CSV table of C-alpha atoms in Angstrom, one decimal:
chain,number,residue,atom,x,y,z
A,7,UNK,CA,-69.9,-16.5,98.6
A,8,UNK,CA,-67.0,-19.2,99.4
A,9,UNK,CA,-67.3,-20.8,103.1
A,10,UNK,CA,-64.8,-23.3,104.5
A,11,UNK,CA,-65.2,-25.6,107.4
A,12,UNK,CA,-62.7,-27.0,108.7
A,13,UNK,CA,-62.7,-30.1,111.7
A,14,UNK,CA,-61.5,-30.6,114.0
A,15,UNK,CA,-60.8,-27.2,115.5
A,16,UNK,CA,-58.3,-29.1,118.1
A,17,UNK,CA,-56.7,-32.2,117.7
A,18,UNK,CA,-54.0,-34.5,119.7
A,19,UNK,CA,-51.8,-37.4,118.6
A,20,UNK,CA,-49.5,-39.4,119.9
A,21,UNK,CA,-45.7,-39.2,118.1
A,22,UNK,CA,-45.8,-41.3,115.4
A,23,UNK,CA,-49.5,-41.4,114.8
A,24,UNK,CA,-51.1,-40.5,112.0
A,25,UNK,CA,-53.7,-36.9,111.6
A,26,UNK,CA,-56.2,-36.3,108.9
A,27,UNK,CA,-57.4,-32.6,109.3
A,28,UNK,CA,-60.8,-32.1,107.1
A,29,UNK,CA,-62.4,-29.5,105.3
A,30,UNK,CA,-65.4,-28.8,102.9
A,31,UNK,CA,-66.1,-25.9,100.9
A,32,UNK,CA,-69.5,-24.5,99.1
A,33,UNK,CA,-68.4,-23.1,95.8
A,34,UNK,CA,-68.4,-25.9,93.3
A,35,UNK,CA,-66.7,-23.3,91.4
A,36,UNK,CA,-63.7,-23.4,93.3
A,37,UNK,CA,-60.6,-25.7,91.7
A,38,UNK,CA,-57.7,-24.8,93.9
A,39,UNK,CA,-57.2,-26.0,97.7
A,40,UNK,CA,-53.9,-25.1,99.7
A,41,UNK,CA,-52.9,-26.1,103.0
A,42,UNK,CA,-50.8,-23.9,105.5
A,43,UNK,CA,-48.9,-24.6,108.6
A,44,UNK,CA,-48.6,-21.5,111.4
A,45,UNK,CA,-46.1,-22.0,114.3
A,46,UNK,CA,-46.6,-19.7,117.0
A,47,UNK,CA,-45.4,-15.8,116.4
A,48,UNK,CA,-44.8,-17.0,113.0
A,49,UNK,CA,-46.2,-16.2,109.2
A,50,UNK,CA,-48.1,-19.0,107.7
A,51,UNK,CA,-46.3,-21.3,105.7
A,52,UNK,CA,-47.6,-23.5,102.3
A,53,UNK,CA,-47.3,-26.7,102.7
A,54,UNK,CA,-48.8,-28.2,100.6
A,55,UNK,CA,-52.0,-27.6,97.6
A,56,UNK,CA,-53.7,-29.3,95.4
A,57,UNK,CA,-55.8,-28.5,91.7
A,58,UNK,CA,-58.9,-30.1,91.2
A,59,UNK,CA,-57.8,-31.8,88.3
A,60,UNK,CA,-55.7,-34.2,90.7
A,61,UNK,CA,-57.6,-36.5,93.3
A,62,UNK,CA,-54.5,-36.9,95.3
A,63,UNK,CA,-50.9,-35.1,96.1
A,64,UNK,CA,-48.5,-36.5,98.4
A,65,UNK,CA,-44.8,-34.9,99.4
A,66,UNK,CA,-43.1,-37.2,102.2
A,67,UNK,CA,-45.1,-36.9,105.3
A,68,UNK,CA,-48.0,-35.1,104.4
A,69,UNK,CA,-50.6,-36.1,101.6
A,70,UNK,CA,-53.8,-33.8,100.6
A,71,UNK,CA,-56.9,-36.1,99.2
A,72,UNK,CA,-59.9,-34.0,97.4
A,73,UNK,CA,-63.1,-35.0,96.2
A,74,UNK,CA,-65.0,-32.8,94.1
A,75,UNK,CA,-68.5,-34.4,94.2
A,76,UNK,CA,-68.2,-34.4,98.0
A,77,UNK,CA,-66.6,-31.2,98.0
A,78,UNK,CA,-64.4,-32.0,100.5
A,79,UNK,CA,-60.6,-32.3,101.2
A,80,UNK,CA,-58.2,-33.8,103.7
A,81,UNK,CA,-54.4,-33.2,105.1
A,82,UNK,CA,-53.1,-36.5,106.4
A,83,UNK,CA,-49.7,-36.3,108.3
A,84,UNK,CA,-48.1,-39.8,108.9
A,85,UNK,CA,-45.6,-40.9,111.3
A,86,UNK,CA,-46.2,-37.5,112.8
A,87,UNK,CA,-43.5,-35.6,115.0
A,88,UNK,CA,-43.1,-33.0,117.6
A,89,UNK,CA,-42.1,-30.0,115.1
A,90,UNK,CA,-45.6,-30.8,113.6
A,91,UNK,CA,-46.7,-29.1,116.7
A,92,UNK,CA,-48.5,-25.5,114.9
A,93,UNK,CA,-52.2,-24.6,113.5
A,94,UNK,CA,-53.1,-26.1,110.1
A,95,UNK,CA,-55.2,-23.8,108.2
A,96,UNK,CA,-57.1,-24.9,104.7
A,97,UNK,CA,-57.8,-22.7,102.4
A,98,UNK,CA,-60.2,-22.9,99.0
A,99,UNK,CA,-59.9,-20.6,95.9
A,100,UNK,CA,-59.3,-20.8,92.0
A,101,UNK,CA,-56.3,-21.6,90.4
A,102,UNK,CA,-56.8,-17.9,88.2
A,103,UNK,CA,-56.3,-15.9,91.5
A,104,UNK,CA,-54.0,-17.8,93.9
A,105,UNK,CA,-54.0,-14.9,95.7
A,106,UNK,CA,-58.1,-14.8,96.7
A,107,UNK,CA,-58.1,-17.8,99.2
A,108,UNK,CA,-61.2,-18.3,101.8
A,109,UNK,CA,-59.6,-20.0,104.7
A,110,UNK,CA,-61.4,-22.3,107.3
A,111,UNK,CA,-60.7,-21.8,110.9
A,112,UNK,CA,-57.6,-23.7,111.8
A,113,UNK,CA,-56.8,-26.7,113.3
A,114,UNK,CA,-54.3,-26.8,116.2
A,115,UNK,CA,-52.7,-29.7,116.6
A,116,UNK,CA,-50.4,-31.2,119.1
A,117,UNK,CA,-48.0,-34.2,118.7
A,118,UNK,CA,-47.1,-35.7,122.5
A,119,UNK,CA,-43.6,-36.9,122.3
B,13,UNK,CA,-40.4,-18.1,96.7
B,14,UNK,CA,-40.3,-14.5,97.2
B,15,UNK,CA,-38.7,-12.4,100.1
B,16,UNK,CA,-41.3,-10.5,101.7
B,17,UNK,CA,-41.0,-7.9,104.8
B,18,UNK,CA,-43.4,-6.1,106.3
B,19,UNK,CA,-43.0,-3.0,108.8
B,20,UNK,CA,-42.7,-2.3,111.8
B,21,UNK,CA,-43.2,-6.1,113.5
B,22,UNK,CA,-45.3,-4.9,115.9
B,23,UNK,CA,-46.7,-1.2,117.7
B,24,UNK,CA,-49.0,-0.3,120.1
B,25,UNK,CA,-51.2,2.1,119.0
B,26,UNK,CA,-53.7,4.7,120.5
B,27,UNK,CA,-57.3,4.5,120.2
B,28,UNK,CA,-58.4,7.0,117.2
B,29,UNK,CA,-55.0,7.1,115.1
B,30,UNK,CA,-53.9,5.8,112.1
B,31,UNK,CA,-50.8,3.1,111.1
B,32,UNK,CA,-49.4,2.3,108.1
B,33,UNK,CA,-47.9,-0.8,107.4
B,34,UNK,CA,-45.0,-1.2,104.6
B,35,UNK,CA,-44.5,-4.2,102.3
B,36,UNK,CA,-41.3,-4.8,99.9
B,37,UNK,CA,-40.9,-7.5,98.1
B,38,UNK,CA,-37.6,-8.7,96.3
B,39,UNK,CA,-38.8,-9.2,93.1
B,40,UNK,CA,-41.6,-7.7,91.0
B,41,UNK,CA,-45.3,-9.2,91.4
B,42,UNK,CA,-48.5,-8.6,89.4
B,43,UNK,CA,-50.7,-8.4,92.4
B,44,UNK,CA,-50.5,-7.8,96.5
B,45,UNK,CA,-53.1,-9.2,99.0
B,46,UNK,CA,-53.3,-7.5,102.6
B,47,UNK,CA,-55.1,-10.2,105.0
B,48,UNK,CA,-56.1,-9.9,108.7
B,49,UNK,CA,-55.9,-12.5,111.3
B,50,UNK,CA,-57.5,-11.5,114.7
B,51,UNK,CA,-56.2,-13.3,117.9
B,52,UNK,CA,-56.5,-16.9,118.2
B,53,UNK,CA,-58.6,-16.5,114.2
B,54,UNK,CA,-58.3,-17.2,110.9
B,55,UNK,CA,-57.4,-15.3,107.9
B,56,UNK,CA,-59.1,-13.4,105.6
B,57,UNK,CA,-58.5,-11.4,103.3
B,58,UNK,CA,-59.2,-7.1,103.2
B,59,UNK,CA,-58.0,-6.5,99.7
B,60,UNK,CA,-56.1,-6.9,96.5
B,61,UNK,CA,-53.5,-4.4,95.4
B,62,UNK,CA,-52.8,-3.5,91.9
B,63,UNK,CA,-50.0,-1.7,90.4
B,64,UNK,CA,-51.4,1.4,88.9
B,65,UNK,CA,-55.0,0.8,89.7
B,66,UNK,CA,-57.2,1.1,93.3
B,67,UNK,CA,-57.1,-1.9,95.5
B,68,UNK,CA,-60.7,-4.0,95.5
B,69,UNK,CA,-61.5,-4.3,98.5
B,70,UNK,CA,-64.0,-7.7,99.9
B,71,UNK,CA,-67.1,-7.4,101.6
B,72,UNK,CA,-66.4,-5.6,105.3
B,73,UNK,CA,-63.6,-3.6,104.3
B,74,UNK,CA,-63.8,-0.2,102.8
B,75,UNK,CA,-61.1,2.4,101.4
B,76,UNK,CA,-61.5,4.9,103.9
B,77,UNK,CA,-60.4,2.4,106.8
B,78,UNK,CA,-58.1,0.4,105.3
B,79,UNK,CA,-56.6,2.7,102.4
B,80,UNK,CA,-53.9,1.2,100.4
B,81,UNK,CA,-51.5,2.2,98.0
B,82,UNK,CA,-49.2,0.3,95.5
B,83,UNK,CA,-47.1,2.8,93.7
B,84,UNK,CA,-44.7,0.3,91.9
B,85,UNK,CA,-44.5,-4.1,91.6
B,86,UNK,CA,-42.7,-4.3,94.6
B,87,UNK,CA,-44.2,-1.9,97.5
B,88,UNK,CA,-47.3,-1.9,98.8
B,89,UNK,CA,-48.8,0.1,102.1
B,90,UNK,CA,-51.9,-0.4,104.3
B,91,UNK,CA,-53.2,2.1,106.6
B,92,UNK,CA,-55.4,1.4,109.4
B,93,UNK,CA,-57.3,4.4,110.1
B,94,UNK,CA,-59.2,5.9,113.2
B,95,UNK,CA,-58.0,2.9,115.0
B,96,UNK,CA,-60.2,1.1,117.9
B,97,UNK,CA,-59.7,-2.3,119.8
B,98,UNK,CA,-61.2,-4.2,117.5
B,99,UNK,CA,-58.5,-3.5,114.5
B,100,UNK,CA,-56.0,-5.3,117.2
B,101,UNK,CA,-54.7,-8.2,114.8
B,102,UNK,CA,-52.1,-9.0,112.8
B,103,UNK,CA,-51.8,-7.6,109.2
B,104,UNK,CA,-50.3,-10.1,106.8
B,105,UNK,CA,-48.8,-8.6,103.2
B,106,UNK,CA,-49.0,-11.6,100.8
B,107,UNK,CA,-47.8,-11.9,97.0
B,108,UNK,CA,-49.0,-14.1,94.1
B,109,UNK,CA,-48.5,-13.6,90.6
B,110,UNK,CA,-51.7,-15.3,89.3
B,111,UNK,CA,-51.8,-18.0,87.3
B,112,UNK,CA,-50.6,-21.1,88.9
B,113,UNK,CA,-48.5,-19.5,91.1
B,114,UNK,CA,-48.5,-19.9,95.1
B,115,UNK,CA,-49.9,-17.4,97.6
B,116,UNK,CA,-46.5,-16.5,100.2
B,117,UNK,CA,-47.1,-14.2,103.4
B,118,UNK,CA,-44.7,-11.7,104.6
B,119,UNK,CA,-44.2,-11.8,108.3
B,120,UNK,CA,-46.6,-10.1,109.7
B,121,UNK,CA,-47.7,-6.9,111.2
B,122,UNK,CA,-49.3,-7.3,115.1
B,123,UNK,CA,-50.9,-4.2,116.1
B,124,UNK,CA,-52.8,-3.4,119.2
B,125,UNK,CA,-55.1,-0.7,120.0
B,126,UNK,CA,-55.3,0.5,123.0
């Protein structure tokens, strides 16, 4: 079946800095790649996905790169911020099934103000 | 995106009972996923829920532990049966309506087993 691993399981930046969280996935089959965000005590929020028709997807901040023949995929955060402060999860499936999502192990990541 | 709750929060629960878990949604869905996220762990997912059909359930989880019911496009329950320490997690409801849609969680079950 599906497998995600995700790196690093910790990471620490400086405010301002940039992050890139990584993943990689096994099933070539797979063609649909979300990335959630998980504040402490809270539900997991989308923040951003990506189809594997698209190499690239940016909203503000945050971008999400994917290469298929690799089969690996990438959150970058820029001029990151405090409130970025939460565990980053990735998570592969297909674009039939949205709802079916293998997720890697999280990434915690804390911003230093 | 959809309006999802889940109860209760949070209960404490004895060793050998059983919990159900309530999820409403504000607007109709095709399909219902019940994940489980252990402390400090990732998600993964128990088991689809269908309107009028039995839940499929992924490798690990069986209906007579986890039984669920969906008895209309916006309810769904999950019981946790014959409970021991290891169920302590938290139960997420989630809601997608296929296609291209997104996958939202509800807020979240934590149970613990003493």
């Amino acid at each position: 079946g599906e497998n995600v691993e995700q790196h690093p399981s910790t990471l620490s930046v400086q405010e301002g800095d940039s992050a890139v969280i990584k993943c990689t996935y096994s099933d070539s089959a797979s063609n649909y790649f979300p990335w959630y965000k998980q504040e402490l005590g809270k539900r997991p929020q989308l923040i951003i996905d990506i189809r594997s028709n698209v190499g690239e997807k940016k909203d503000q901040r945050i971008a999400v790169t994917l290469n298929k023949t690799a089969k690996h995929f990438s959150l970058h955060i820029t001029e990151t911020q405090p409130e970025d402060s939460a565990v980053y999860f990735c998570a592969a499936g297909y674009s039939s099934n949205t709802g079916k999502l293998i997720f890697g192990q999280g990434t915690t990541l804390q911003v230093k103000p | 995106s959809a309006v999802i709750s889940q109860k209760p929060s949070r209960d404490i629960c004895q060793r050998g009972t059983s919990l159900t878990i309530q999820c409403q949604v504000d607007s109709q869905v095709t399909m219902m996923f019940w994940y489980r996220q252990q402390p400090g762990q990732s998600l993964t997912l128990i088991a689809t829920a269908n309107q009028g059909s039995e839940a499929t359930y992924e490798s690990g989880f069986v209906i007579d532990k986890f039984p669920i019911s969906r008895p209309n496009l916006t309810f769904s329950t999950l019981t946790v049966s014959n409970m021991s320490p290891e169920d302590s997690s938290i139960y997420l409801c989630s809601v997608g309506t296929g296609g291209r849609e997104k996958l939202f969680f509800g807020s979240g079950t934590q149970l613990s087993v003493l």
